[in-house]
Amino acid sequence: MNGTMISLQENKRIVSIDILRGLAILGIFLVNMPAFHSPLLYIDGARRWPGGWDGILYRLSDVMAQASFYPLFAFLFGFGAIILAIRSEEKGIAFPVLFTKRLSFLLVLGCIHAFFIWHGDILINYAVFGFALLFFYQMKGKTLILVGTVCYVLPFAILGALLLVMGSIDSEGLAIQTDSTMMKRSLEIYQSSTFLQIVNQRALDWYKVNNLANSGILFLSIFPFFLIGAGVAKQGYLLNPVQFRKKLKAIMIVSLLLGLAIKTLPYVAVYHFGTIFVQDYFGGPLLTIFYITAVTLIVEKNGVSRLLMPLSHVGRMSMSNYLFQSIVCTSIFYSYGLGLYGSISYTTGFILLIALFCLQLLLSRLWMSLYKYGPVEYIWRFVTYGKRPLMRR
């Protein structure tokens, strides 16, 4: 295995990575919650929640969470792939075979999630794009980081510049449009239709985002972070934060200041698709870098790190917690549950989110005190290795 990364024992946990996974679960929940209870896919959130607490909380979530946590998940996916590669190498197991089993399970799980639980699934894309990582994972760490960065920055810088120029010429032409027909259809079906009709609507909603025309953008917005995460794992930056403290601190400060400046762009400049594109595709990942470096440095301070430890329990069973959020929320909002879709405010959804995440913190801590793996993680590991892992502590 190329790179400077040290050998890992099977029982060694990287605490900062577990905490980052837990933070990612919270961030994804912040972004997903309004889409759980409203037809956000077909409307402009800023227009739907313009003022009051709804407006404040929506904009806070938009700045701090939107487009910052799917890159974090992708980064952690690539990071975890290298950990798996090193451990499989130590055990004399072929990594491509192991990784293919892992991705196949993820793909099946993603299909079940997308079409029978909630349309906003990320697992299918991660599974499909993950196969491409098999062609890159043996590269050196610095090469992976460089290739990932160029593959991301270059196309989105060109697209972003074009959109900003177009917006300066005709801002109304880049205004966020509301699809009234699909908005009404979503409200009607998720509020009061049968489970089969909801499955059909889920497929339509999923395809609106994951269609062939969007496939290139989706790939370029996710796969480069696989490469960067894999490269960072090989370089050992997060394993040896003391060694890289000055560099990590500088990156943390710059990414926070620049990230916040870009993330607030649509609200302090002109609000249209061009500024939102730059906000998401550049401001989002910059805050991702801030979260990664900040958590890595905080974990080195024992007193402060204890405050973040509950997130590590959520992170160790991140897949189970991700699916838990979808199952519980669709049961609350869809017709086969409480049927509250489209009938609550952003603030109410935010309060519900905090309550549910606190429940996840408690349940995760309890579960991890009794078992080594989350329920979904246990099955995933069983499928990957072909033998039942020891579950109880």
XYZ file of C-alpha atoms in Angstrom:
393
model
C 0.000 0.000 0.000
C 1.532 3.308 -1.083
C 1.697 6.331 1.196
C 2.894 7.102 4.695
C -0.001 5.655 6.635
C 0.888 3.427 9.572
C -0.421 -0.111 9.993
C -3.727 -0.407 11.836
C -4.817 -3.065 14.273
C -8.352 -4.382 13.914
C -9.430 -3.054 17.316
C -7.959 0.416 16.875
C -10.564 3.166 16.467
C -9.854 6.626 15.098
C -12.011 8.655 17.476
C -12.058 11.803 15.333
C -13.454 9.780 12.394
C -16.260 8.332 14.536
C -17.115 11.837 15.781
C -17.089 13.180 12.217
C -19.458 10.400 11.151
C -21.788 11.358 14.012
C -21.561 15.026 13.026
C -22.316 14.080 9.419
C -25.448 12.226 10.554
C -26.624 15.393 12.348
C -25.768 17.590 9.357
C -27.532 15.311 6.877
C -30.575 15.320 9.167
C -30.605 19.147 9.193
C -30.616 19.182 5.402
C -33.099 16.321 5.006
C -35.712 17.280 7.594
C -37.535 19.965 5.526
C -37.603 17.517 2.598
C -39.154 14.895 4.891
C -42.108 17.127 5.779
C -42.522 19.379 2.699
C -42.149 19.272 -1.116
C -38.757 21.046 -0.931
C -37.648 19.318 -4.123
C -40.084 21.441 -6.120
C -40.011 24.792 -4.303
C -37.605 27.509 -3.174
C -37.032 27.097 0.553
C -36.063 30.747 1.075
C -39.366 31.841 -0.460
C -41.406 29.269 1.494
C -39.838 30.278 4.827
C -39.071 34.003 4.344
C -39.088 35.382 7.893
C -39.517 34.835 11.629
C -37.980 31.782 13.266
C -38.699 29.757 10.130
C -36.574 32.119 8.045
C -33.767 32.343 10.615
C -33.490 28.588 11.109
C -33.765 27.841 7.386
C -30.954 30.260 6.541
C -28.814 29.048 9.442
C -29.185 25.464 8.228
C -28.568 26.543 4.636
C -25.309 28.268 5.581
C -23.962 25.761 8.117
C -25.210 22.435 6.716
C -26.431 22.542 3.108
C -23.851 20.996 0.714
C -21.330 20.525 3.540
C -22.218 17.082 4.808
C -22.574 14.958 1.670
C -18.931 15.895 0.862
C -18.060 14.924 4.454
C -19.769 11.549 4.003
C -17.938 11.099 0.700
C -14.615 12.042 2.321
C -15.237 9.527 5.126
C -16.237 6.901 2.549
C -12.875 7.248 0.785
C -11.029 7.391 4.116
C -12.782 4.223 5.291
C -12.002 2.443 2.022
C -8.273 2.879 2.652
C -8.622 1.669 6.253
C -10.397 -1.413 4.873
C -7.685 -1.869 2.228
C -4.919 -1.770 4.840
C -6.709 -4.168 7.171
C -7.541 -6.591 4.362
C -3.893 -6.487 3.266
C -2.785 -7.303 6.827
C -5.152 -10.297 6.818
C -4.091 -11.458 3.363
C -7.532 -10.823 1.842
C -7.930 -9.283 -1.629
C -9.305 -5.757 -1.122
C -11.125 -5.510 -4.507
C -13.174 -8.625 -3.673
C -13.948 -7.372 -0.180
C -14.829 -3.868 -1.398
C -17.059 -5.227 -4.178
C -19.074 -7.211 -1.606
C -19.327 -4.112 0.547
C -20.510 -1.931 -2.327
C -22.999 -4.550 -3.550
C -24.664 -4.650 -0.140
C -24.706 -0.844 -0.066
C -26.364 -0.758 -3.502
C -29.118 -3.190 -2.474
C -29.688 -1.283 0.764
C -29.791 2.003 -1.160
C -32.453 0.687 -3.560
C -34.623 -0.455 -0.642
C -34.144 2.908 1.056
C -34.784 5.035 -2.048
C -37.915 3.302 -3.324
C -39.528 1.892 -0.184
C -38.532 4.369 2.556
C -37.412 7.799 1.270
C -36.466 9.203 -2.137
C -33.552 11.351 -0.907
C -31.170 8.398 -0.725
C -27.383 8.875 -1.002
C -26.397 5.207 -0.733
C -27.033 4.241 -4.369
C -24.706 6.935 -5.693
C -22.023 6.103 -3.155
C -22.226 2.425 -4.082
C -22.153 2.956 -7.861
C -19.426 5.617 -7.771
C -17.485 3.573 -5.239
C -16.605 0.967 -7.858
C -14.514 3.609 -9.654
C -12.349 3.912 -6.540
C -10.922 0.470 -7.321
C -8.999 2.057 -10.214
C -7.398 4.721 -7.992
C -6.909 3.419 -4.441
C -3.317 2.227 -5.004
C -2.105 5.710 -5.941
C 0.043 7.670 -3.499
C -1.761 9.813 -0.958
C -0.680 13.188 -2.324
C -1.590 12.112 -5.857
C -5.091 11.112 -4.739
C -5.591 14.480 -3.030
C -4.323 16.376 -6.072
C -6.403 14.393 -8.592
C -9.527 14.686 -6.419
C -9.081 18.435 -5.950
C -8.501 19.142 -9.650
C -11.415 16.907 -10.731
C -13.707 18.846 -8.415
C -12.493 22.441 -8.636
C -11.879 22.719 -12.380
C -15.327 21.802 -13.788
C -17.286 23.548 -11.019
C -15.164 26.714 -11.255
C -15.951 26.915 -14.978
C -19.664 26.228 -14.410
C -19.847 28.647 -11.481
C -18.152 31.443 -13.437
C -20.519 30.940 -16.387
C -23.571 31.040 -14.132
C -22.389 34.185 -12.336
C -21.802 35.925 -15.683
C -25.253 34.835 -16.895
C -26.765 36.036 -13.609
C -25.130 39.450 -13.954
C -26.708 39.787 -17.409
C -30.142 38.348 -16.607
C -30.740 37.581 -12.912
C -34.438 36.895 -13.488
C -33.553 34.169 -15.989
C -31.709 32.326 -13.201
C -34.455 32.739 -10.595
C -35.357 29.595 -8.635
C -38.544 28.205 -10.145
C -41.416 26.506 -8.324
C -42.921 23.440 -9.993
C -46.510 23.959 -8.834
C -47.837 20.795 -10.486
C -45.327 18.457 -8.829
C -45.588 20.368 -5.550
C -49.349 19.769 -5.415
C -48.916 16.155 -6.516
C -46.373 15.530 -3.733
C -48.645 17.085 -1.127
C -51.622 15.031 -2.258
C -49.810 11.689 -2.494
C -47.672 11.838 0.647
C -50.566 13.185 2.725
C -53.331 10.792 1.787
C -52.495 8.172 -0.860
C -51.807 4.450 -0.698
C -48.385 2.936 -0.059
C -48.131 1.833 -3.707
C -48.844 5.369 -4.946
C -46.211 6.674 -2.543
C -43.674 4.169 -3.929
C -44.411 5.511 -7.420
C -43.993 9.118 -6.231
C -40.718 8.219 -4.520
C -39.411 6.855 -7.824
C -40.369 10.104 -9.608
C -38.742 12.225 -6.895
C -35.595 10.084 -6.919
C -35.323 10.283 -10.716
C -35.698 14.080 -10.709
C -32.320 14.266 -8.969
C -30.671 11.048 -10.184
C -31.426 11.162 -13.907
C -28.976 10.666 -16.761
C -28.660 14.402 -17.425
C -27.525 14.993 -13.841
C -25.225 11.950 -13.651
C -22.055 13.848 -14.599
C -22.656 16.578 -12.021
C -23.488 13.976 -9.362
C -20.322 11.989 -10.088
C -18.090 15.072 -10.037
C -19.689 16.332 -6.826
C -19.107 13.061 -4.947
C -16.278 10.946 -6.378
C -13.476 13.552 -5.987
C -14.142 13.532 -2.232
C -13.669 9.748 -2.237
C -10.204 10.379 -3.677
C -9.397 13.188 -1.237
C -10.548 11.117 1.743
C -8.468 8.162 0.526
C -5.445 10.432 0.064
C -5.771 11.979 3.534
C -5.999 8.474 5.042
C -2.777 7.439 3.294
C -0.961 10.599 4.340
C -1.934 10.085 7.986
C -2.961 13.706 8.572
C -5.855 12.727 10.861
C -3.932 9.918 12.538
C -1.087 12.219 13.568
C -2.706 15.627 14.165
C 0.068 16.708 16.567
C 2.605 16.363 13.759
C 0.466 18.482 11.411
C -1.088 20.838 14.005
C 0.088 24.133 12.483
C -0.974 23.130 8.994
C -4.366 21.854 10.211
C -4.993 25.016 12.251
C -4.207 27.278 9.281
C -6.480 25.225 7.007
C -9.237 25.325 9.648
C -9.194 29.140 9.958
C -8.991 29.838 6.211
C -11.710 27.303 5.318
C -14.063 28.707 7.987
C -13.684 32.353 6.946
C -13.774 31.697 3.213
C -16.524 29.088 3.562
C -18.822 31.402 5.526
C -18.181 34.264 3.101
C -19.227 32.112 0.136
C -22.101 30.382 1.954
C -23.728 33.747 2.764
C -23.274 35.015 -0.814
C -26.917 34.563 -1.980
C -28.181 36.458 1.085
C -25.773 39.405 0.919
C -25.597 39.676 -2.895
C -28.178 38.668 -5.531
C -30.291 35.592 -4.839
C -30.397 33.433 -7.979
C -29.264 30.032 -9.244
C -25.731 31.272 -9.991
C -24.957 32.499 -6.466
C -26.660 29.430 -4.966
C -24.519 27.173 -7.201
C -21.311 28.847 -5.985
C -22.624 28.780 -2.412
C -23.236 25.021 -2.552
C -20.355 23.772 -4.681
C -17.612 25.912 -3.131
C -18.860 27.246 0.193
C -20.216 23.830 1.168
C -16.945 21.872 0.753
C -14.931 24.663 2.403
C -17.036 24.256 5.547
C -16.564 20.483 5.190
C -12.810 21.082 5.447
C -13.408 23.280 8.501
C -15.451 20.566 10.244
C -12.804 17.915 9.517
C -9.868 19.993 10.761
C -11.749 21.451 13.758
C -12.875 18.046 15.050
C -9.422 16.543 14.482
C -7.784 19.311 16.541
C -10.490 19.359 19.249
C -10.163 15.619 19.858
C -6.540 16.231 20.891
C -7.806 18.374 23.812
C -9.100 15.848 26.351
C -11.419 18.187 28.248
C -13.220 19.460 25.156
C -13.212 16.135 23.308
C -15.327 14.517 26.038
C -18.177 16.826 25.018
C -18.056 15.387 21.490
C -17.827 11.726 22.519
C -21.620 11.141 22.317
C -21.310 11.871 18.579
C -18.813 9.022 18.268
C -21.480 6.497 19.360
C -23.807 7.821 16.653
C -20.914 7.672 14.178
C -19.997 4.070 14.954
C -23.475 3.029 13.836
C -23.928 5.779 11.234
C -25.692 3.596 8.660
C -28.259 2.401 11.209
C -28.825 5.983 12.374
C -29.153 7.306 8.820
C -31.874 4.743 8.041
C -33.507 5.314 11.440
C -34.051 8.983 10.548
C -35.727 8.106 7.252
C -37.957 5.397 8.733
C -39.109 7.485 11.702
C -39.672 10.714 9.753
C -41.567 9.141 6.855
C -43.706 7.299 9.434
C -44.515 10.643 11.041
C -45.202 12.591 7.850
C -46.550 10.128 5.272
C -50.122 8.866 4.974
C -49.304 5.371 6.293
C -48.145 7.061 9.512
C -49.434 10.287 11.040
C -49.948 12.015 7.667
C -48.432 15.356 8.724
C -46.686 16.012 5.389
C -46.939 19.676 4.362
C -48.674 20.718 7.589
C -45.863 21.751 9.947
C -43.583 24.796 9.996
C -39.822 24.752 9.504
C -39.399 25.615 13.206
C -41.562 22.684 14.306
C -39.565 20.379 12.047
C -36.326 21.764 13.506
C -37.479 21.135 17.095
C -38.551 17.606 16.134
C -35.143 17.054 14.535
C -33.320 18.084 17.739
C -35.556 15.808 19.830
C -35.014 12.830 17.505
C -31.264 13.372 17.344
C -31.062 13.534 21.154
C -32.922 10.215 21.163
C -30.360 8.849 18.697
C -27.531 9.993 20.975
C -29.062 8.111 23.908
C -29.967 4.967 21.955
C -26.573 4.846 20.251
C -24.711 5.114 23.548
C -26.866 2.369 25.071
C -26.505 0.094 22.027
C -22.736 0.548 21.761
C -22.333 -0.232 25.476
C -23.850 -3.659 24.786
C -22.762 -4.444 21.225
C -19.727 -3.930 18.995
C -21.693 -2.949 15.878
C -24.946 -1.266 14.934
C -27.645 -3.622 13.553
C -27.134 -2.617 9.905
C -23.358 -2.487 10.359
C -23.453 -6.048 11.707
C -25.216 -7.323 8.576
C -22.908 -5.266 6.348
C -19.850 -6.770 8.017
C -21.311 -10.283 7.778
C -21.926 -9.856 4.018
C -18.454 -8.344 3.496
C -16.446 -10.999 5.302
C -18.773 -13.980 4.858
C -18.737 -14.940 8.531
C -20.731 -13.848 11.548
C -18.818 -11.265 13.624
C -18.876 -11.379 17.400
C -21.698 -8.987 18.300
C -21.830 -8.749 22.102
C -19.167 -6.971 24.106
